[in-house]
Coordinates of C-alpha atoms in Angstrom, one line a residue:
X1 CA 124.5 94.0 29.9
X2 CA 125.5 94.3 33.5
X3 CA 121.6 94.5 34.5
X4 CA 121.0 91.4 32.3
X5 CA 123.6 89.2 34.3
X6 CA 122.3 90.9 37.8
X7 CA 118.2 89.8 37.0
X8 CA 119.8 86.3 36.1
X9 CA 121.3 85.6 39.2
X10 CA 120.6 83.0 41.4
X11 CA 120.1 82.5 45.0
X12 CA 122.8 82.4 47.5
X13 CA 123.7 80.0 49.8
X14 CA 122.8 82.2 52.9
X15 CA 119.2 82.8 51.5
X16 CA 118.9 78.8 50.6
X17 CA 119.9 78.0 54.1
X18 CA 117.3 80.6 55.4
X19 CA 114.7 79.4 53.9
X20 CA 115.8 75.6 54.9
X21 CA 115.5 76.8 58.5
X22 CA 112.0 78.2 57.9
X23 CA 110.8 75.2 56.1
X24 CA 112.2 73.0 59.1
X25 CA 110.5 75.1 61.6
X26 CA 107.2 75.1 60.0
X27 CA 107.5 71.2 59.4
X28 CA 108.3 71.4 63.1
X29 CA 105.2 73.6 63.8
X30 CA 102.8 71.3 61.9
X31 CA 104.4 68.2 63.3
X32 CA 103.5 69.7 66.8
X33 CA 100.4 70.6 66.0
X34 CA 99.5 66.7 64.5
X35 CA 100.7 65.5 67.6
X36 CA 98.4 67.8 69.9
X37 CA 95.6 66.6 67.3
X38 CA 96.0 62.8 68.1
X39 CA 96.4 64.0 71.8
X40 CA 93.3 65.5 72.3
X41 CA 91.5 62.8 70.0
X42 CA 92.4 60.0 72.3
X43 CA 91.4 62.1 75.0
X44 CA 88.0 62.4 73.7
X45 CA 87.9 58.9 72.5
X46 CA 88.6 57.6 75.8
X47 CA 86.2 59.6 77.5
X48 CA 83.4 59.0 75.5
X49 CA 84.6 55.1 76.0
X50 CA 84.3 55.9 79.4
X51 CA 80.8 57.3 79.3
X52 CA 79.6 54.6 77.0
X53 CA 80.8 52.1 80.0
X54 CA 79.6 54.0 82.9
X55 CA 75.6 54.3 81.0
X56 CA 76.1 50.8 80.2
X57 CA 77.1 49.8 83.6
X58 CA 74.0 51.7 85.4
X59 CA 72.0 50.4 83.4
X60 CA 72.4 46.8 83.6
X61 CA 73.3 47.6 87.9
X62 CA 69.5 49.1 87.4
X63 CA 68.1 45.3 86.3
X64 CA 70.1 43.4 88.6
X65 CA 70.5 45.5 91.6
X66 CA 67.7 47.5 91.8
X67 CA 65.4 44.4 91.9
X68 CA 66.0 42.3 95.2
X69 CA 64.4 38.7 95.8
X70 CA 63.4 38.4 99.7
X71 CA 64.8 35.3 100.8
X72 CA 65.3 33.7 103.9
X73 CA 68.4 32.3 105.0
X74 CA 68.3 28.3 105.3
X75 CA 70.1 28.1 108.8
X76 CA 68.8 29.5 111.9
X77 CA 70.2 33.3 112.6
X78 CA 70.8 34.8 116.6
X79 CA 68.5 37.8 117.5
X80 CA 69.6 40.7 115.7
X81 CA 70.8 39.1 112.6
X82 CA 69.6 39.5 109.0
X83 CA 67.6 36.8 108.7
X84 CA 67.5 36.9 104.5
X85 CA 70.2 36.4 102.1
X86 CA 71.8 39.9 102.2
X87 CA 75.2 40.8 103.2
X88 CA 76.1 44.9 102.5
X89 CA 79.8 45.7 103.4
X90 CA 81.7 49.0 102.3
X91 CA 83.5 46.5 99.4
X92 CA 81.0 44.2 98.4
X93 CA 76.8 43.4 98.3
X94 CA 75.6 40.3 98.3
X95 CA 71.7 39.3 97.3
X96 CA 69.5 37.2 95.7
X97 CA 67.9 39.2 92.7
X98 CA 66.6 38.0 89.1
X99 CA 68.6 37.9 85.7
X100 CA 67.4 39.9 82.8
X101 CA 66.4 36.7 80.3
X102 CA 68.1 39.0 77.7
X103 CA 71.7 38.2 78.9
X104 CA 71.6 34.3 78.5
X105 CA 70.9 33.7 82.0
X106 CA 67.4 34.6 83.0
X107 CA 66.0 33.6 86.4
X108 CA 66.3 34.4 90.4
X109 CA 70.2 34.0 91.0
X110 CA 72.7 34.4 93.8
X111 CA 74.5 37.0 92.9
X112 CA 78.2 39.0 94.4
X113 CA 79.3 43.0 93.5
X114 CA 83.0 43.8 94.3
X115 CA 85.9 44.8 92.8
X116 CA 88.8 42.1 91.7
X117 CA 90.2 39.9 89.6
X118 CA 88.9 37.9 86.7
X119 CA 91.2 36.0 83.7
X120 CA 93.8 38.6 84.8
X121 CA 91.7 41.3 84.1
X122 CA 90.9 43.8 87.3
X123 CA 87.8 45.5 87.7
X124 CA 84.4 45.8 88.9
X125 CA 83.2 42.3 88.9
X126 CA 79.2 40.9 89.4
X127 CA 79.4 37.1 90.2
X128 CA 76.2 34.9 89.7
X129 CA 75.1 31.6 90.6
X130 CA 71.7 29.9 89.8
X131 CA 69.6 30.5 92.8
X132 CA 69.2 26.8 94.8
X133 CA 66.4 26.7 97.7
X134 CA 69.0 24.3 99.7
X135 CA 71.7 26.6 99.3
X136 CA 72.8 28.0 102.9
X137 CA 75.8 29.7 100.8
X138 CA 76.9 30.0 97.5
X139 CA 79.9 28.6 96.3
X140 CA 81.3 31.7 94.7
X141 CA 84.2 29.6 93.1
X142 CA 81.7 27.9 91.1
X143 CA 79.9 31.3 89.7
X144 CA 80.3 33.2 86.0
X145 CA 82.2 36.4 87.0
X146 CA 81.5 39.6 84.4
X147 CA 84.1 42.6 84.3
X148 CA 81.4 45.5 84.3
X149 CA 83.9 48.0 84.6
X150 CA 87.4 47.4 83.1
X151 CA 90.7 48.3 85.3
X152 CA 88.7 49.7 88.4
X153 CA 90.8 50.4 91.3
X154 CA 88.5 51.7 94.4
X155 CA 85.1 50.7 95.2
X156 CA 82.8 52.0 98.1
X157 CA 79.1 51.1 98.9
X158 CA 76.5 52.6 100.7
X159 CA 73.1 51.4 102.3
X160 CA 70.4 54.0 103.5
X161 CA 66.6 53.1 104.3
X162 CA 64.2 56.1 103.0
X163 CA 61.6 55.1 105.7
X164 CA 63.1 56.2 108.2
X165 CA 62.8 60.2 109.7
X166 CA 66.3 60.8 109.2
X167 CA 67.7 58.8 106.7
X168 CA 71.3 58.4 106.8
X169 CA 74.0 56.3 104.6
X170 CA 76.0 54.0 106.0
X171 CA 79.1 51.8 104.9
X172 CA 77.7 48.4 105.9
X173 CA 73.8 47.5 106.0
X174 CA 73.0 46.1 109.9
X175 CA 69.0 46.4 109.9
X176 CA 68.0 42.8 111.0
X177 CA 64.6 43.1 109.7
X178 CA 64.8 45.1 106.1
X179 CA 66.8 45.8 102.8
X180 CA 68.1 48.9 102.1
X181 CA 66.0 50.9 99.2
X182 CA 69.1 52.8 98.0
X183 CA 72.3 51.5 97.3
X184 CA 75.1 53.9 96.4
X185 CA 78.2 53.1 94.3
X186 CA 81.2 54.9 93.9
X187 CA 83.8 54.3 91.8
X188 CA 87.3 54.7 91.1
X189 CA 89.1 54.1 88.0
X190 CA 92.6 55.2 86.6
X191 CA 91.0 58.3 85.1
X192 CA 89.6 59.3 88.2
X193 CA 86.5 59.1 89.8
X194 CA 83.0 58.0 88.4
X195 CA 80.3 59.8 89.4
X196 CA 78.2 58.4 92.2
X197 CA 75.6 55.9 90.9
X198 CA 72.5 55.4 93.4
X199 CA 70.1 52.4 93.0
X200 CA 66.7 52.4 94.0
X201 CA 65.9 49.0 95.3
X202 CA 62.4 47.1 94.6
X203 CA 62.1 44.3 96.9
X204 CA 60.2 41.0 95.3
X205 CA 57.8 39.9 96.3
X206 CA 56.1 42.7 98.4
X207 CA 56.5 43.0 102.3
X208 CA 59.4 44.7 103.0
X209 CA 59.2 48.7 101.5
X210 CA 61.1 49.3 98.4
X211 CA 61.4 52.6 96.5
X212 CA 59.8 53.9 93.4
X213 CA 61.0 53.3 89.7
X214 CA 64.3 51.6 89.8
X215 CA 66.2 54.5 88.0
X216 CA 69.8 55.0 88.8
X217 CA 70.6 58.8 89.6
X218 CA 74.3 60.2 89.9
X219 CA 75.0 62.3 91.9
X220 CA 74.5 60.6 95.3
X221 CA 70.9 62.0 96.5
X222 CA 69.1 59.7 98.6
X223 CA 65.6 61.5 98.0

């Protein structure tokens, strides 16, 4: 009888409270664990956002910047100064290249690369303007402005001729009688830093020397 009343006997309150604990510390465990999950998915998520824009980005900077129109200024210019619409600074580059027909706007255009603001939204901005023979200067507060990178925050360029023995990079482009043939972009955004985008430059029509294929390389080699 007594061994009948001993196999019947339920659980005590110390056990049910143990195994409470061990329940709550596993829910803890896998609650953790969830959260790591979601962690390290966004992660990913934005990184391969940030790939997505950076391919994009080079690619459409390939189109537009890696094909120059030669153009002479419509003012007179002192000895020494570039005589064609081209301005290269460390912040910005200014030229007159051709639009892609594919995005809406086909045809030779003024055209601006710097970082700022546009409908509140920071970044790496290209401003164009169709391109008008009579035009000394562009009225940039007339032009379409595109974000091409979202929520950048630094932006250094850099000019180098490959024609030269030694070529060498520098911050602003002073040659009075050329365009650069590479064009180097770096890039800063709250993630860090992009990788550096070089862009051979083809200068239209023929005349002045421009390089090769017009593919962007990373990585910041002028050769």
């Amino acid at each position: 009888m007594s061994g009948s009343l001993q196999s019947s006997r339920g659980f005590t309150l110390i056990e049910i409270l143990v195994v409470m604990s061990l329940l709550s510390l596993l829910a803890l465990g896998m609650g953790s664990a969830l959260r790591t999950t979601a962690q390290i998915g966004e992660r990913v998520d934005s990184k391969l956002l940030e790939a997505d824009e950076l391919r994009v980005t080079a690619a459409f900077l390939r189109s537009v910047l890696g094909r120059m129109h030669v153009q002479r200024l419509n003012a007179p210019t002192a000895v020494g100064q570039q005589p064609y619409f081209f301005e290269g600074t460390p912040v910005s580059v200014t030229w007159v290249g051709i639009m892609p027909a594919r995005h809406g706007v086909g045809g030779r255009s003024f055209f601006q690369l710097s970082l700022g603001q546009s409908e509140g939204q920071q970044g790496l901005l290209l401003q164009f303007l169709p391109w008008d023979s009579t035009t000394v200067r562009p009225d940039w507060s007339q032009a379409q402005t595109r974000v091409l990178v979202r929520d950048a925050v630094d932006l250094q360029l850099k000019y180098v001729s490959t024609t030269v023995n030694e070529p060498r990079w520098s911050d602003a482009w002073e040659s009075p009688d050329a365009l650069p043939d590479r064009v180097m972009i770096s890039l800063r955004s709250p993630s860090g830093r992009w990788p550096d985008l070089v862009v051979p430059v083809r200068t239209t029509p023929a005349g002045l020397s421009g390089a090769g294929s017009g593919e962007a390389v990373f990585g910041g080699n002028a050769n």
